[in-house]
Amino acid sequence: SQTIHQWPATLVQPVGSPLSLECTVEGTSNPNLYWYRQAAGRGLQLLFYSVGIGQISSEVPQNLSASRPQDRQFILSSKKLLLSDSGFYLCAWSGYATGGPFEQFFGPGTRLTVL
Amino acid sequence: AQSVTQLDSQVPVFEEAPVELRCNYSSSVSVYLFWYVQYPNQGLQLLLKYLSGSTLVKGINGFEAEFNKSQTSFHLRKPSVHISDTAEYFCASNSGGSNYKLTFGKGTLLTVNP
């Protein structure tokens, strides 16, 4: 079966500090990978998606970036955090392993607080 | 561009009462529809999905949804809710394509009161 991991689970960072959030998927190959953000009391905002190693598409221009150094690894980064970067960050994957590429499966999330 | 509208941001109900959470989507040649549930401080869990076939879809935890093409709706229902059903519910659609992005509604907070 497939599993998706995210770490850390919670993070408190000062404004202006760097960020690195990691997501890994097990039990499947060549998944599509996604990063979302949920601000308090708001819906899901798609930040980045990737259909393969080194292939990143950005949905919202901002001070965040994403990388996919390995097939099942997706990293969200920032060089300098802003207060507005606070939120709940979710990683998700989709693929043919479950019979179709359409639904996405989500990780447990990372709660980021920027002070 | 696709859009998904969840008509109610909050739905309070009493335990053991029936509930319907409403979702409308923008029409597309082909559409795939999903309902997700999110408990506090957790990721999203897939409740059910409509890809093709029968318009009545049954999911986990006793939930079901009906795909209505003429009304472009995909409402979620449960005949009798429990306290443990208190959570945020998201409707989502996907029109295919090579990246398989989902379009999410803004969510409905279901609160089940004793």
Short mmCIF file of C-alpha atoms in Angstrom, two decimals:
data_model
loop_
_atom_site.label_atom_id
_atom_site.label_comp_id
_atom_site.label_asym_id
_atom_site.label_seq_id
_atom_site.Cartn_x
_atom_site.Cartn_y
_atom_site.Cartn_z
CA SER A 1 0.00 0.00 0.00
CA GLN A 2 1.00 3.60 -0.48
CA THR A 3 1.89 6.01 2.31
CA ILE A 4 2.86 9.64 2.36
CA HIS A 5 5.00 11.28 5.00
CA GLN A 6 5.58 14.91 5.87
CA TRP A 7 7.99 16.47 8.30
CA PRO A 8 8.26 18.24 10.49
CA ALA A 9 4.74 18.08 11.92
CA THR A 10 5.00 21.54 13.47
CA LEU A 11 7.46 24.36 13.01
CA VAL A 12 7.87 27.81 14.56
CA GLN A 13 10.21 30.08 12.66
CA PRO A 14 11.18 33.77 12.92
CA VAL A 15 10.49 36.17 10.07
CA GLY A 16 13.35 36.20 7.60
CA SER A 17 14.56 32.69 8.38
CA PRO A 18 14.79 29.92 5.74
CA LEU A 19 12.33 27.06 5.37
CA SER A 20 12.53 23.48 4.22
CA LEU A 21 9.55 21.12 4.37
CA GLU A 22 9.88 17.59 3.10
CA CYS A 23 7.37 15.13 1.69
CA THR A 24 8.02 11.54 0.66
CA VAL A 25 5.77 8.89 -0.85
CA GLU A 26 6.20 5.15 -0.47
CA GLY A 27 4.71 2.25 -2.38
CA THR A 28 4.31 3.85 -5.79
CA SER A 29 6.48 5.16 -8.60
CA ASN A 30 6.31 8.27 -10.77
CA PRO A 31 3.53 9.93 -8.79
CA ASN A 32 2.24 13.43 -9.45
CA LEU A 33 3.09 15.50 -6.38
CA TYR A 34 1.42 18.62 -5.00
CA TRP A 35 1.98 21.25 -2.31
CA TYR A 36 -1.02 23.07 -0.83
CA ARG A 37 -1.39 25.71 1.82
CA GLN A 38 -4.34 26.30 4.14
CA ALA A 39 -4.42 29.66 5.87
CA ALA A 40 -6.50 29.88 9.05
CA GLY A 41 -10.21 29.59 8.24
CA ARG A 42 -9.62 29.39 4.51
CA GLY A 43 -9.69 26.73 1.86
CA LEU A 44 -6.89 24.97 0.05
CA GLN A 45 -4.49 26.89 -2.17
CA LEU A 46 -2.42 24.89 -4.64
CA LEU A 47 1.17 26.18 -4.55
CA PHE A 48 3.15 23.79 -6.75
CA TYR A 49 2.76 20.53 -8.59
CA SER A 50 5.19 18.16 -10.24
CA VAL A 51 4.69 15.44 -12.83
CA GLY A 52 8.27 14.16 -12.71
CA ILE A 53 11.78 14.63 -11.34
CA GLY A 54 12.94 18.20 -11.81
CA GLN A 55 9.59 19.27 -13.27
CA ILE A 56 7.91 21.93 -11.13
CA SER A 57 4.92 24.08 -11.99
CA SER A 58 4.10 27.10 -9.85
CA GLU A 59 0.52 28.13 -9.34
CA VAL A 60 0.98 31.23 -7.21
CA PRO A 61 4.04 33.53 -7.48
CA GLN A 62 5.45 34.18 -4.02
CA ASN A 63 8.63 33.73 -2.01
CA LEU A 64 8.28 29.95 -1.88
CA SER A 65 9.91 27.42 -4.19
CA ALA A 66 9.67 23.67 -4.67
CA SER A 67 12.03 20.98 -5.83
CA ARG A 68 11.77 17.30 -6.69
CA PRO A 69 15.25 15.80 -6.42
CA GLN A 70 14.00 12.20 -6.43
CA ASP A 71 10.96 10.45 -7.86
CA ARG A 72 9.10 10.25 -4.56
CA GLN A 73 10.50 13.28 -2.75
CA PHE A 74 9.04 16.78 -2.86
CA ILE A 75 10.55 19.72 -0.98
CA LEU A 76 9.06 23.13 -0.25
CA SER A 77 11.55 25.90 0.51
CA SER A 78 11.91 29.56 1.22
CA LYS A 79 14.99 31.73 1.62
CA LYS A 80 13.26 34.29 3.84
CA LEU A 81 9.94 33.64 5.56
CA LEU A 82 7.20 36.26 5.80
CA LEU A 83 4.47 36.48 8.41
CA SER A 84 1.97 35.67 5.66
CA ASP A 85 3.66 32.28 5.11
CA SER A 86 2.08 30.96 8.30
CA GLY A 87 -0.39 28.17 7.66
CA PHE A 88 -0.97 24.48 7.35
CA TYR A 89 1.03 22.93 4.50
CA LEU A 90 -0.21 19.78 2.88
CA CYS A 91 1.55 17.49 0.45
CA ALA A 92 -0.46 15.19 -1.81
CA TRP A 93 0.16 12.60 -4.51
CA SER A 94 -1.83 11.05 -7.32
CA GLY A 95 -1.06 8.26 -9.71
CA TYR A 96 -2.13 5.07 -11.43
CA ALA A 97 -1.24 2.85 -8.48
CA THR A 98 -4.78 3.05 -7.14
CA GLY A 99 -6.51 2.38 -10.47
CA GLY A 100 -6.68 5.94 -11.74
CA PRO A 101 -4.77 9.21 -11.61
CA PHE A 102 -7.63 11.42 -10.61
CA GLU A 103 -7.92 11.42 -6.85
CA GLN A 104 -5.22 12.83 -4.62
CA PHE A 105 -4.01 11.39 -1.34
CA PHE A 106 -2.86 13.75 1.34
CA GLY A 107 -0.15 13.67 3.94
CA PRO A 108 -0.67 14.61 7.60
CA GLY A 109 0.45 18.21 7.09
CA THR A 110 2.95 20.64 8.63
CA ARG A 111 1.74 23.48 10.84
CA LEU A 112 4.05 26.47 10.22
CA THR A 113 3.95 29.53 12.46
CA VAL A 114 6.08 32.51 11.48
CA LEU A 115 6.68 34.98 14.32
CA ALA B 1 -11.55 27.33 -15.74
CA GLN B 2 -13.36 24.89 -13.52
CA SER B 3 -15.05 26.02 -10.35
CA VAL B 4 -16.62 24.26 -7.37
CA THR B 5 -19.12 25.98 -5.12
CA GLN B 6 -20.00 24.76 -1.66
CA LEU B 7 -23.13 26.66 -0.81
CA ASP B 8 -22.86 26.47 2.97
CA SER B 9 -19.76 27.47 4.91
CA GLN B 10 -21.17 26.04 8.16
CA VAL B 11 -23.83 23.41 8.87
CA PRO B 12 -24.84 22.74 12.49
CA VAL B 13 -26.95 19.65 13.16
CA PHE B 14 -27.97 17.52 16.11
CA GLU B 15 -26.68 14.02 16.62
CA GLU B 16 -28.65 11.31 14.78
CA ALA B 17 -30.20 13.88 12.41
CA PRO B 18 -29.77 13.60 8.63
CA VAL B 19 -27.45 16.00 6.86
CA GLU B 20 -26.85 17.21 3.31
CA LEU B 21 -23.79 19.20 2.30
CA ARG B 22 -24.26 20.91 -1.03
CA CYS B 23 -21.77 21.13 -3.87
CA ASN B 24 -22.15 22.52 -7.39
CA TYR B 25 -19.52 22.35 -10.10
CA SER B 26 -19.02 24.15 -13.38
CA SER B 27 -20.00 22.07 -16.35
CA SER B 28 -17.34 20.29 -18.36
CA VAL B 29 -17.27 17.64 -21.06
CA SER B 30 -15.98 15.17 -18.54
CA VAL B 31 -15.75 15.66 -14.82
CA TYR B 32 -14.61 13.61 -11.91
CA LEU B 33 -15.92 14.54 -8.49
CA PHE B 34 -14.73 13.93 -4.95
CA TRP B 35 -15.60 14.60 -1.35
CA TYR B 36 -12.86 14.86 1.24
CA VAL B 37 -13.06 15.18 5.03
CA GLN B 38 -10.55 16.99 7.22
CA TYR B 39 -10.45 16.56 10.98
CA PRO B 40 -8.69 19.29 13.02
CA ASN B 41 -4.95 19.47 12.40
CA GLN B 42 -4.99 16.53 10.02
CA GLY B 43 -4.66 16.01 6.30
CA LEU B 44 -7.59 15.40 3.95
CA GLN B 45 -9.11 11.94 3.70
CA LEU B 46 -11.03 10.78 0.64
CA LEU B 47 -14.68 10.04 1.52
CA LEU B 48 -15.95 9.06 -1.90
CA LYS B 49 -15.54 9.67 -5.60
CA TYR B 50 -17.51 9.72 -8.81
CA LEU B 51 -15.60 8.79 -11.96
CA SER B 52 -18.32 7.18 -14.10
CA GLY B 53 -21.22 4.71 -13.90
CA SER B 54 -23.86 4.78 -11.20
CA THR B 55 -24.77 8.29 -10.15
CA LEU B 56 -25.23 7.24 -6.51
CA VAL B 57 -21.87 6.79 -4.89
CA LYS B 58 -21.33 5.26 -1.48
CA GLY B 59 -18.29 6.12 0.60
CA ILE B 60 -16.77 5.52 3.98
CA ASN B 61 -18.37 6.30 7.34
CA GLY B 62 -21.91 5.91 5.96
CA PHE B 63 -21.74 8.87 3.57
CA GLU B 64 -23.12 8.86 0.04
CA ALA B 65 -23.38 11.38 -2.77
CA GLU B 66 -25.42 11.70 -5.91
CA PHE B 67 -24.07 12.99 -9.19
CA ASN B 68 -26.68 15.08 -11.00
CA LYS B 69 -25.47 16.17 -14.41
CA SER B 70 -28.50 18.31 -15.29
CA GLN B 71 -28.15 20.31 -12.07
CA THR B 72 -24.32 20.12 -12.04
CA SER B 73 -24.49 19.04 -8.43
CA PHE B 74 -22.77 16.45 -6.24
CA HIS B 75 -24.39 16.74 -2.82
CA LEU B 76 -23.12 14.71 0.13
CA ARG B 77 -25.61 13.02 2.46
CA LYS B 78 -25.71 10.96 5.61
CA PRO B 79 -28.97 9.67 7.12
CA SER B 80 -27.82 9.87 10.75
CA VAL B 81 -24.76 11.78 11.92
CA HIS B 82 -22.55 11.18 14.94
CA ILE B 83 -20.54 13.56 17.07
CA SER B 84 -17.43 12.10 15.42
CA ASP B 85 -18.58 13.42 12.02
CA THR B 86 -17.73 16.95 13.14
CA ALA B 87 -15.13 18.08 10.62
CA GLU B 88 -14.52 20.22 7.53
CA TYR B 89 -15.78 18.74 4.26
CA PHE B 90 -14.37 19.66 0.86
CA CYS B 91 -15.88 19.01 -2.55
CA ALA B 92 -13.44 18.81 -5.47
CA SER B 93 -13.51 18.27 -9.21
CA ASN B 94 -11.02 17.19 -11.84
CA SER B 95 -11.42 17.45 -15.59
CA GLY B 96 -8.47 15.24 -16.44
CA GLY B 97 -5.47 16.52 -18.33
CA SER B 98 -1.86 15.61 -17.87
CA ASN B 99 -1.36 17.20 -14.46
CA TYR B 100 -4.61 16.05 -12.84
CA LYS B 101 -5.08 19.13 -10.71
CA LEU B 102 -8.08 19.23 -8.40
CA THR B 103 -10.31 22.26 -8.04
CA PHE B 104 -11.56 22.52 -4.45
CA GLY B 105 -14.56 24.23 -2.97
CA LYS B 106 -14.01 26.45 0.05
CA GLY B 107 -15.23 23.82 2.48
CA THR B 108 -18.21 23.26 4.76
CA LEU B 109 -17.74 22.96 8.50
CA LEU B 110 -20.13 20.32 9.81
CA THR B 111 -20.74 20.61 13.54
CA VAL B 112 -22.70 17.81 15.19
CA ASN B 113 -24.17 18.78 18.53
CA PRO B 114 -25.40 16.38 21.24
#
